[in-house]
Amino acid sequence: MAEKPKTKPKPKTKPKTATKTKKAKSQEFEYKAEMKQLLHLIVHSLYTHPEIFLRELISNSSDALNKIRFRMLTDTDVLDTDADYKVTINFDSKKQTISIEDSGIGMKHDDLLNSLGTVASSGTLEFLKQMQENDKPLDGNMIGQFGVGFYSVFMVTDEVTVETRHADKGSTGYRWKSDGQGKFTIEEIDKKTRGTKISFKLKDEYKEYSEEHRIKNVIQKYSNFVDFPIFLEKEEVNRVSALWHRSKDEIKDEELTEFYKFISNDFSGPLGHLHLNLEGAVNFKALVFVPETAPPTFYKEHLEQSLQLYSNKVFIQDDCKELLPEYLRFLKGVVDTDDLPLNVSREVTQSSPIMVKIQSILVKRVLSFLENWAKNDIEKYNKFYKNFGQIFKTGVNSDFTNKDRIVELLRFETTKTEKDAVTSLKDYVSGMGEDQKEIYYISGEHKEAIERNPNLEYFKKNDIEVLLLSDPFDVFIIPSLNEYDKKNLVSIDKADIDLKSDEKDEKEALGKDLAKSLIEKFKQALGDKIEDVIESKRLVDSAATLVVGKEGMDKQMEKMMKMMNQDYAGGKKILELNLSHPLIKNLGKRLIADASDPILVNSILQVYEGALLIEGSLTQETDFVKRMTELMVEATK
Ligand code: ADP
C-alpha cells in the first residue's frame, strides 16, 4: 500500500468501558470530524452497488496476504510460518451474518488507529461532497478509488467487528469494533493465529449477502483475480491464474476488462491495453492498460497506483515507481519478471539494473503503442491525450532519450483547428506557407481568450497558423523545445518577432517624423511603467498591444509566477502602436495642434491600460473607468 498522509484519531482521555478481566480492557476512541463526515456520506448517500463491500474486504485481505508472503521471502521468523495463504468466508443466512478471514500480515494497535480510524485523502471527502451538492449520484463502486474501501461495509451493516493479530512473534491480538457513527473501541483479545477476521450482521435490506449463491456471484464478479484461494466455507471459489502468463489469443476481452477493473479500482473498462512477453537480455511479461478517463484526484493527489511488480507470479510491490517514469504514471497494470533475485527487497528493486532495463523497454513499447493510435486510431489517441496529455507532455523535459518521439506525439489547438480538434507539429509544419520560417505560438488561459489577443491580428490577416497554448504546463515545455524540424518555435507575444510590414498599411500610416514625436510623447506619459514604445507590424484592428522584450518571460509563465509569489512584480512590457489606426493618427494630429492638450495624456494612459485589460493584468480598474468617463464627457459635449 502506498504511504498516505494520515492524522491519528484522539483517544478519549479515559477508557470508557472496562470489562472484568484485566487483559480485556476496552478503550474508546472518537473519529476525527472529517472521518465522521465521510462515514455519514457513506451510510446515507451511497446506494448503488452495495455489494462492493465484499470486493473491498477481500481486496484488503489479499493486500495483507501479499505483505506476509513478501516478508516471508526473506524472513520466516513470523507467527504461523506454515499457515496457508488464503481468505475464508463464512456465513449464516438465518442469523444474517458474514465473516471474512485471512491469514495475512494482521494489524498492530497503531494500525488499527491509523488505518481504520482516518481518511487517507483529504480530496476524497471534498470530492464526494461536491458530487452530492451537484446532485450527482454517489456510486458505491467508486469508493475503492479513494483508499477508504473498508468503510463501504457500513453501507450494509450497523456494526463491524475486526479481530486481528499481527504476524510479528509476540504480538498481541485485538478486537476493534465500530458502529460507523462517531466512535470505535479497541480491546485486547486472546487470538492464537496471525491475520484478520472481519465479521458483522447484515441490515435486513442486505441480508442477501449472507446467502451462498449471492456471495459466490459477487466474488466471481469482482474478485476472480485475487491471487490467493478464496474459500466460501469449504469450497474454493476463485480459480483464475495470473492472466499475463497466458498467451494473447487465449485471453478473452471480458477477462481483460475485468482484470483491469480489479487492479485499477476503475469502474469502467480501459481505453486500451498492451500485452508484452519479452525474452532476451531481460525477461518479463507485462499487461499494461491505458485508462479511459483520469481518476478524479489524478492531478491533485497521487493516490492512484500505477504498475504492480511480480517476481515469477509472486507479488512484490504495488505502485512500483522504478518501472515507469513519472510522465507515464497514468498507466495501470502488472509487470512480472523471473530475473530478480529470489530475496527481492525494496532496496533491490530500487537499485537493480534489471529494473532499469525493464523500464527502458516498457517506455519504448508504450510509445510505439501510442504512436500506433496516433496514426491509426485518432479518436482514441485524442481521448487519451485529452485525459493524460498534461502529464504525458512533461516527458519532453524529463526523458531525453525519447524526447523526439514524445514531441511527435504532442497535440495543440491552433488558430486553424476546429472546436475540440488538435494538430501535431508535423501537420503544422506541412501547412506552413513558403515564406514562413518559424513556428508561432501564443499562450493564454483558454482558446477563446487567446483568440481575442490583438497580437494575433497580423497572423489572422496573413493566414498564418498559430499554436494556441492553453494548458499551464505548455509554458514549461514549449520554450524548452526551441525548435522542431529546424524551425524555431517563437512566441508571438515577443517584440523581436520577424514580421513583414504591409506596404499598403504603410501608406495610410502616420508620417515618420510625426510617428517619432508621438512615440516620444507616449514614452514621456508612461514613464517607467513600460520598457519601450515601438511601432507595431502585427496589429490590424487594434490600436495598441503589449509585448514581451527579448529577454522577457512568457506572459502566461509570468502569470503563474505571480500566482505562486504574491510579491513578484513581473517584468516590464513593450507597448506597440498601430500607426495606421485612426485613434493613433488622431493623437498625432492633436500632438501637432497642442502638445500640452490634457486629452492627449489621458488617451495615452487609456491606450496603455486598455492593452493591460485585454491581457488580463489591469489592476487599477477604477482609474481606468474614471478616465474613460472624463473622455466621454469631452466627446459628448
Ligand atoms: P486501502 O485498502 O485503500 O488502504 P481501506 O480503508 O480499505 O483502504 O483500508 C485501510 C487500511 O486498513 C489498509 O491500508 C490496511 O493497512 C488496513 N487493513 C484493512 N483490512 C486489513 C486486513 N484484512 N489485514 C490487514 N490490514 C488491513
mmCIF file of N, CA and C in Angstrom, residues 28 77 124 136 198 206 219 226 296 326 412 478 480 482 502 560 587 609:
data_model
loop_
_atom_site.group_PDB
_atom_site.id
_atom_site.type_symbol
_atom_site.label_atom_id
_atom_site.label_comp_id
_atom_site.label_asym_id
_atom_site.label_seq_id
_atom_site.Cartn_x
_atom_site.Cartn_y
_atom_site.Cartn_z
ATOM 1 N N GLU A 28 -12.056 3.417 24.265
ATOM 2 C CA GLU A 28 -12.930 4.010 23.262
ATOM 3 C C GLU A 28 -12.246 5.188 22.586
ATOM 4 N N ASP A 77 10.852 -15.784 10.321
ATOM 5 C CA ASP A 77 10.675 -15.756 11.768
ATOM 6 C C ASP A 77 9.372 -15.025 12.108
ATOM 7 N N THR A 124 -10.733 13.194 -0.978
ATOM 8 C CA THR A 124 -11.849 12.266 -1.055
ATOM 9 C C THR A 124 -13.144 12.890 -0.581
ATOM 10 N N LYS A 136 -25.128 14.766 -8.140
ATOM 11 C CA LYS A 136 -24.666 13.640 -8.958
ATOM 12 C C LYS A 136 -24.834 12.383 -8.107
ATOM 13 N N ILE A 198 -13.002 -10.263 9.890
ATOM 14 C CA ILE A 198 -13.964 -9.162 9.950
ATOM 15 C C ILE A 198 -15.353 -9.765 9.910
ATOM 16 N N TYR A 206 -30.140 -5.943 3.285
ATOM 17 C CA TYR A 206 -28.977 -6.523 2.604
ATOM 18 C C TYR A 206 -28.705 -7.966 3.017
ATOM 19 N N ILE A 219 -18.214 -12.600 -5.639
ATOM 20 C CA ILE A 219 -16.787 -12.931 -5.735
ATOM 21 C C ILE A 219 -16.401 -13.142 -7.186
ATOM 22 N N VAL A 226 -8.090 -12.379 -7.573
ATOM 23 C CA VAL A 226 -7.314 -12.390 -6.336
ATOM 24 C C VAL A 226 -6.331 -13.546 -6.406
ATOM 25 N N PRO A 296 -10.661 11.105 -10.583
ATOM 26 C CA PRO A 296 -10.939 12.480 -10.166
ATOM 27 C C PRO A 296 -9.773 13.175 -9.462
ATOM 28 N N GLU A 326 7.713 9.189 -14.375
ATOM 29 C CA GLU A 326 6.563 9.947 -13.871
ATOM 30 C C GLU A 326 5.554 10.308 -14.975
ATOM 31 N N PHE A 412 -1.842 20.133 -30.289
ATOM 32 C CA PHE A 412 -2.168 21.522 -29.959
ATOM 33 C C PHE A 412 -3.446 21.976 -30.650
ATOM 34 N N ILE A 478 7.104 24.115 -24.022
ATOM 35 C CA ILE A 478 7.351 24.611 -25.377
ATOM 36 C C ILE A 478 8.618 25.473 -25.478
ATOM 37 N N SER A 480 11.233 25.218 -23.931
ATOM 38 C CA SER A 480 12.426 24.374 -23.851
ATOM 39 C C SER A 480 12.605 23.528 -25.118
ATOM 40 N N ASN A 482 12.557 24.852 -28.137
ATOM 41 C CA ASN A 482 13.338 25.709 -29.037
ATOM 42 C C ASN A 482 13.036 25.517 -30.511
ATOM 43 N N ASP A 502 3.187 45.570 -44.008
ATOM 44 C CA ASP A 502 2.288 45.617 -45.142
ATOM 45 C C ASP A 502 2.458 46.957 -45.854
ATOM 46 N N MET A 560 1.747 32.710 -13.869
ATOM 47 C CA MET A 560 1.894 31.623 -12.910
ATOM 48 C C MET A 560 2.864 31.994 -11.804
ATOM 49 N N LEU A 587 -4.383 61.064 -32.510
ATOM 50 C CA LEU A 587 -3.500 61.540 -31.429
ATOM 51 C C LEU A 587 -2.308 62.288 -32.034
ATOM 52 N N GLU A 609 -3.616 51.197 -20.611
ATOM 53 C CA GLU A 609 -4.378 50.364 -19.666
ATOM 54 C C GLU A 609 -5.382 49.460 -20.393
#
